[in-house]
Amino acid sequence: MKTRLRKLLRTFLTGLVAVLPLALTVAVVLWIVQLLLAWIGPQSLLGGMLVAIGVGVTGSEVIAYLLGVLVVAAAVFGLGVLVESGLQKGARRAVESVLLRIPVIRTLYDFTRRFVDLLTKRDTDDGLKSMSPVWCHFGGRGGVAVLGLLSTPEPLQLGDRAYHAVLVPTAPVPIGGGLLYVPADWVEPATGIGVEALTGIYVSMGVTSPQYLRPATPPRPDPG
């Protein structure tokens, strides 16, 4: 009887292990969908603007929202056509000349533009090359290791110690995170890890780490 129960339990655990990756994938996708709905859904601030675009055409809020999404998607597609043709450079310079004169908006726009360019691998700008993946060893080498994005290679003097500004993303949505000032001797370049690998590691919640990091050597058995 015990052998039969043990076999049934083993079979159940085998099925659970087989379905777990799919279940986790579905859970993460649903979580991201809920997050996007909170940001751009019909009840959000942006969603309300999309509804307002189509509300004059139809009385249904859902149809008005979908119509607004189509209008915005068409506008984004048109902008993509302009970007590919190179005709947007004059308009972009005109917009940036206005935005870069507003103190707070200037800082936010400049960082957002650089971060997006970094993710799309437009590394022709010297300022973008300075943003690179690094390891932060909290407590010094041998302590907790955190993968982050170095904002600028130049250290900053805080008190009597040099620090680096490091962006530490969140998982599984690496767009968020925190800005940490880490002692310079705790930071080292993440050799062999690019921005794409950093993003992949955080999106997968560390599951893809073996694809980019060298596996640890198992300890040798003590001959004694």
CSV table of N, CA, C and O in Angstrom, one decimal, residues 32-96:
chain,number,residue,atom,x,y,z
A,32,ILE,N,2.0,40.8,-15.9
A,32,ILE,CA,2.4,41.9,-16.8
A,32,ILE,C,1.2,42.5,-17.5
A,32,ILE,O,1.1,43.7,-17.6
A,33,VAL,N,0.2,41.7,-17.9
A,33,VAL,CA,-1.0,42.2,-18.5
A,33,VAL,C,-1.8,43.1,-17.5
A,33,VAL,O,-2.3,44.1,-17.9
A,34,GLN,N,-1.9,42.6,-16.3
A,34,GLN,CA,-2.6,43.4,-15.2
A,34,GLN,C,-1.9,44.7,-15.0
A,34,GLN,O,-2.5,45.8,-14.8
A,35,LEU,N,-0.5,44.7,-15.0
A,35,LEU,CA,0.2,45.9,-14.8
A,35,LEU,C,0.0,46.8,-16.0
A,35,LEU,O,-0.2,48.1,-15.8
A,36,LEU,N,0.0,46.3,-17.2
A,36,LEU,CA,-0.2,47.2,-18.4
A,36,LEU,C,-1.6,47.8,-18.4
A,36,LEU,O,-1.8,48.9,-18.7
A,37,LEU,N,-2.6,47.0,-17.9
A,37,LEU,CA,-4.0,47.5,-17.8
A,37,LEU,C,-4.1,48.6,-16.8
A,37,LEU,O,-4.8,49.6,-17.0
A,38,ALA,N,-3.3,48.5,-15.7
A,38,ALA,CA,-3.3,49.5,-14.7
A,38,ALA,C,-2.7,50.8,-15.3
A,38,ALA,O,-3.1,51.9,-14.9
A,39,TRP,N,-1.7,50.6,-16.2
A,39,TRP,CA,-1.1,51.8,-16.8
A,39,TRP,C,-1.8,52.4,-17.9
A,39,TRP,O,-1.9,53.6,-18.0
A,40,ILE,N,-2.3,51.5,-18.8
A,40,ILE,CA,-2.9,52.1,-20.1
A,40,ILE,C,-4.3,51.5,-20.3
A,40,ILE,O,-4.8,51.7,-21.4
A,41,GLY,N,-4.9,50.9,-19.3
A,41,GLY,CA,-6.3,50.3,-19.5
A,41,GLY,C,-7.3,51.4,-19.6
A,41,GLY,O,-7.0,52.6,-19.3
A,42,PRO,N,-8.5,51.1,-19.9
A,42,PRO,CA,-9.6,52.1,-20.0
A,42,PRO,C,-9.8,53.0,-18.8
A,42,PRO,O,-10.2,54.1,-18.9
A,43,GLN,N,-9.5,52.4,-17.6
A,43,GLN,CA,-9.7,53.2,-16.4
A,43,GLN,C,-8.5,54.0,-15.9
A,43,GLN,O,-8.5,54.7,-14.9
A,44,SER,N,-7.4,53.9,-16.6
A,44,SER,CA,-6.2,54.6,-16.3
A,44,SER,C,-6.2,56.0,-16.9
A,44,SER,O,-7.1,56.3,-17.7
A,45,LEU,N,-5.2,56.8,-16.5
A,45,LEU,CA,-5.2,58.2,-17.0
A,45,LEU,C,-4.9,58.2,-18.5
A,45,LEU,O,-5.7,58.9,-19.3
A,46,LEU,N,-4.0,57.4,-19.0
A,46,LEU,CA,-3.7,57.3,-20.4
A,46,LEU,C,-4.9,56.7,-21.1
A,46,LEU,O,-5.3,57.1,-22.2
A,47,GLY,N,-5.5,55.7,-20.5
A,47,GLY,CA,-6.7,55.0,-21.1
A,47,GLY,C,-7.9,56.0,-21.3
A,47,GLY,O,-8.6,56.0,-22.3
A,48,GLY,N,-8.0,56.9,-20.3
A,48,GLY,CA,-9.1,57.9,-20.4
A,48,GLY,C,-8.8,58.8,-21.6
A,48,GLY,O,-9.8,59.2,-22.2
A,49,MET,N,-7.6,59.1,-21.9
A,49,MET,CA,-7.3,60.0,-23.0
A,49,MET,C,-7.6,59.2,-24.3
A,49,MET,O,-8.1,59.8,-25.3
A,50,LEU,N,-7.3,57.9,-24.3
A,50,LEU,CA,-7.6,57.1,-25.5
A,50,LEU,C,-9.1,57.0,-25.7
A,50,LEU,O,-9.6,57.0,-26.9
A,51,VAL,N,-9.9,56.8,-24.6
A,51,VAL,CA,-11.3,56.8,-24.7
A,51,VAL,C,-11.8,58.1,-25.3
A,51,VAL,O,-12.8,58.2,-26.1
A,52,ALA,N,-11.3,59.2,-24.8
A,52,ALA,CA,-11.7,60.6,-25.3
A,52,ALA,C,-11.5,60.7,-26.8
A,52,ALA,O,-12.2,61.5,-27.4
A,53,ILE,N,-10.5,60.1,-27.3
A,53,ILE,CA,-10.2,60.2,-28.8
A,53,ILE,C,-11.4,59.6,-29.6
A,53,ILE,O,-11.8,60.2,-30.6
A,54,GLY,N,-11.9,58.5,-29.1
A,54,GLY,CA,-12.9,57.8,-29.9
A,54,GLY,C,-14.3,58.0,-29.4
A,54,GLY,O,-15.3,57.5,-30.0
A,55,VAL,N,-14.5,58.8,-28.3
A,55,VAL,CA,-15.8,58.9,-27.7
A,55,VAL,C,-16.8,59.7,-28.6
A,55,VAL,O,-18.0,59.6,-28.5
A,56,GLY,N,-16.3,60.5,-29.4
A,56,GLY,CA,-17.1,61.3,-30.3
A,56,GLY,C,-17.7,60.5,-31.5
A,56,GLY,O,-18.7,60.9,-32.1
A,57,VAL,N,-17.1,59.3,-31.7
A,57,VAL,CA,-17.6,58.5,-32.8
A,57,VAL,C,-18.6,57.4,-32.3
A,57,VAL,O,-19.5,57.1,-33.1
A,58,THR,N,-18.4,56.9,-31.2
A,58,THR,CA,-19.2,55.9,-30.6
A,58,THR,C,-19.6,56.1,-29.2
A,58,THR,O,-18.8,56.8,-28.5
A,59,GLY,N,-20.7,55.6,-28.7
A,59,GLY,CA,-21.1,55.8,-27.3
A,59,GLY,C,-20.6,54.7,-26.4
A,59,GLY,O,-20.7,54.9,-25.2
A,60,SER,N,-20.0,53.7,-26.9
A,60,SER,CA,-19.4,52.6,-26.1
A,60,SER,C,-18.0,52.9,-25.7
A,60,SER,O,-17.2,53.3,-26.5
A,61,GLU,N,-17.8,52.8,-24.4
A,61,GLU,CA,-16.5,53.1,-23.8
A,61,GLU,C,-15.4,52.2,-24.3
A,61,GLU,O,-14.3,52.6,-24.7
A,62,VAL,N,-15.8,50.9,-24.4
A,62,VAL,CA,-14.8,49.9,-24.9
A,62,VAL,C,-14.4,50.1,-26.4
A,62,VAL,O,-13.2,50.1,-26.7
A,63,ILE,N,-15.4,50.4,-27.2
A,63,ILE,CA,-15.2,50.6,-28.6
A,63,ILE,C,-14.4,52.0,-28.8
A,63,ILE,O,-13.5,52.1,-29.6
A,64,ALA,N,-14.8,53.0,-28.0
A,64,ALA,CA,-14.0,54.2,-28.0
A,64,ALA,C,-12.6,54.0,-27.6
A,64,ALA,O,-11.7,54.6,-28.2
A,65,TYR,N,-12.3,53.2,-26.6
A,65,TYR,CA,-10.9,52.9,-26.2
A,65,TYR,C,-10.2,52.2,-27.3
A,65,TYR,O,-9.0,52.6,-27.7
A,66,LEU,N,-10.8,51.2,-28.0
A,66,LEU,CA,-10.1,50.5,-29.0
A,66,LEU,C,-9.9,51.4,-30.2
A,66,LEU,O,-8.8,51.3,-30.9
A,67,LEU,N,-10.8,52.3,-30.5
A,67,LEU,CA,-10.6,53.2,-31.6
A,67,LEU,C,-9.5,54.2,-31.3
A,67,LEU,O,-8.7,54.5,-32.2
A,68,GLY,N,-9.4,54.6,-30.0
A,68,GLY,CA,-8.3,55.5,-29.6
A,68,GLY,C,-7.0,54.8,-29.7
A,68,GLY,O,-6.0,55.4,-30.2
A,69,VAL,N,-6.9,53.5,-29.4
A,69,VAL,CA,-5.7,52.7,-29.5
A,69,VAL,C,-5.3,52.6,-31.0
A,69,VAL,O,-4.1,52.7,-31.3
A,70,LEU,N,-6.3,52.4,-31.9
A,70,LEU,CA,-6.0,52.3,-33.3
A,70,LEU,C,-5.4,53.6,-33.8
A,70,LEU,O,-4.5,53.7,-34.6
A,71,VAL,N,-6.0,54.7,-33.4
A,71,VAL,CA,-5.5,56.1,-33.8
A,71,VAL,C,-4.1,56.3,-33.4
A,71,VAL,O,-3.2,56.7,-34.2
A,72,VAL,N,-3.8,56.0,-32.1
A,72,VAL,CA,-2.4,56.2,-31.6
A,72,VAL,C,-1.5,55.2,-32.3
A,72,VAL,O,-0.3,55.6,-32.6
A,73,ALA,N,-1.9,54.0,-32.5
A,73,ALA,CA,-1.0,53.0,-33.2
A,73,ALA,C,-0.7,53.5,-34.7
A,73,ALA,O,0.4,53.4,-35.1
A,74,ALA,N,-1.7,54.1,-35.3
A,74,ALA,CA,-1.5,54.6,-36.7
A,74,ALA,C,-0.5,55.8,-36.6
A,74,ALA,O,0.3,55.9,-37.5
A,75,ALA,N,-0.7,56.6,-35.6
A,75,ALA,CA,0.3,57.8,-35.4
A,75,ALA,C,1.7,57.3,-35.2
A,75,ALA,O,2.6,57.8,-35.7
A,76,VAL,N,1.8,56.2,-34.3
A,76,VAL,CA,3.2,55.7,-34.1
A,76,VAL,C,3.7,55.1,-35.3
A,76,VAL,O,4.9,55.2,-35.6
A,77,PHE,N,2.9,54.4,-36.1
A,77,PHE,CA,3.4,53.8,-37.4
A,77,PHE,C,3.8,54.9,-38.3
A,77,PHE,O,4.9,54.8,-39.0
A,78,GLY,N,3.1,56.0,-38.4
A,78,GLY,CA,3.5,57.1,-39.3
A,78,GLY,C,4.8,57.7,-38.8
A,78,GLY,O,5.6,58.1,-39.6
A,79,LEU,N,5.0,57.8,-37.5
A,79,LEU,CA,6.2,58.3,-37.0
A,79,LEU,C,7.4,57.4,-37.3
A,79,LEU,O,8.5,57.8,-37.7
A,80,GLY,N,7.1,56.0,-37.3
A,80,GLY,CA,8.1,55.1,-37.7
A,80,GLY,C,8.5,55.3,-39.2
A,80,GLY,O,9.7,55.2,-39.5
A,81,VAL,N,7.5,55.6,-40.0
A,81,VAL,CA,7.8,55.8,-41.4
A,81,VAL,C,8.7,57.1,-41.6
A,81,VAL,O,9.7,57.1,-42.3
A,82,LEU,N,8.4,58.1,-40.8
A,82,LEU,CA,9.2,59.3,-40.8
A,82,LEU,C,10.7,59.1,-40.4
A,82,LEU,O,11.6,59.6,-40.9
A,83,VAL,N,10.8,58.3,-39.3
A,83,VAL,CA,12.1,58.0,-38.7
A,83,VAL,C,12.9,57.2,-39.8
A,83,VAL,O,14.1,57.5,-40.0
A,84,GLU,N,12.3,56.2,-40.4
A,84,GLU,CA,13.1,55.4,-41.4
A,84,GLU,C,13.5,56.3,-42.6
A,84,GLU,O,14.5,56.0,-43.3
A,85,SER,N,12.7,57.2,-43.0
A,85,SER,CA,13.0,58.1,-44.1
A,85,SER,C,13.9,59.2,-43.7
A,85,SER,O,14.4,59.9,-44.6
A,86,GLY,N,14.1,59.4,-42.4
A,86,GLY,CA,15.0,60.5,-42.0
A,86,GLY,C,14.4,61.9,-42.0
A,86,GLY,O,15.1,62.9,-41.7
A,87,LEU,N,13.1,62.0,-42.2
A,87,LEU,CA,12.5,63.3,-42.3
A,87,LEU,C,12.1,63.8,-40.9
A,87,LEU,O,11.7,65.0,-40.8
A,88,GLN,N,12.3,63.0,-39.8
A,88,GLN,CA,11.9,63.4,-38.5
A,88,GLN,C,13.0,64.2,-37.8
A,88,GLN,O,12.8,64.7,-36.7
A,89,LYS,N,14.2,64.2,-38.4
A,89,LYS,CA,15.3,64.9,-37.6
A,89,LYS,C,15.1,66.3,-37.3
A,89,LYS,O,15.4,66.8,-36.2
A,90,GLY,N,14.5,67.0,-38.3
A,90,GLY,CA,14.2,68.5,-38.1
A,90,GLY,C,13.2,68.6,-37.0
A,90,GLY,O,13.3,69.5,-36.1
A,91,ALA,N,12.1,67.8,-37.1
A,91,ALA,CA,11.1,67.9,-36.0
A,91,ALA,C,11.6,67.5,-34.7
A,91,ALA,O,11.2,68.1,-33.7
A,92,ARG,N,12.4,66.5,-34.6
A,92,ARG,CA,13.0,66.1,-33.3
A,92,ARG,C,13.8,67.2,-32.7
A,92,ARG,O,13.8,67.4,-31.5
A,93,ARG,N,14.7,67.8,-33.5
A,93,ARG,CA,15.5,68.9,-33.0
A,93,ARG,C,14.6,70.0,-32.5
A,93,ARG,O,14.9,70.7,-31.5
A,94,ALA,N,13.5,70.3,-33.2
A,94,ALA,CA,12.6,71.4,-32.8
A,94,ALA,C,12.0,71.1,-31.4
A,94,ALA,O,11.9,71.9,-30.5
A,95,VAL,N,11.5,69.8,-31.3
A,95,VAL,CA,10.9,69.4,-30.0
A,95,VAL,C,11.9,69.4,-28.9
A,95,VAL,O,11.7,69.9,-27.8
A,96,GLU,N,13.1,68.9,-29.2
A,96,GLU,CA,14.2,68.8,-28.1
A,96,GLU,C,14.6,70.2,-27.7
A,96,GLU,O,14.9,70.4,-26.5
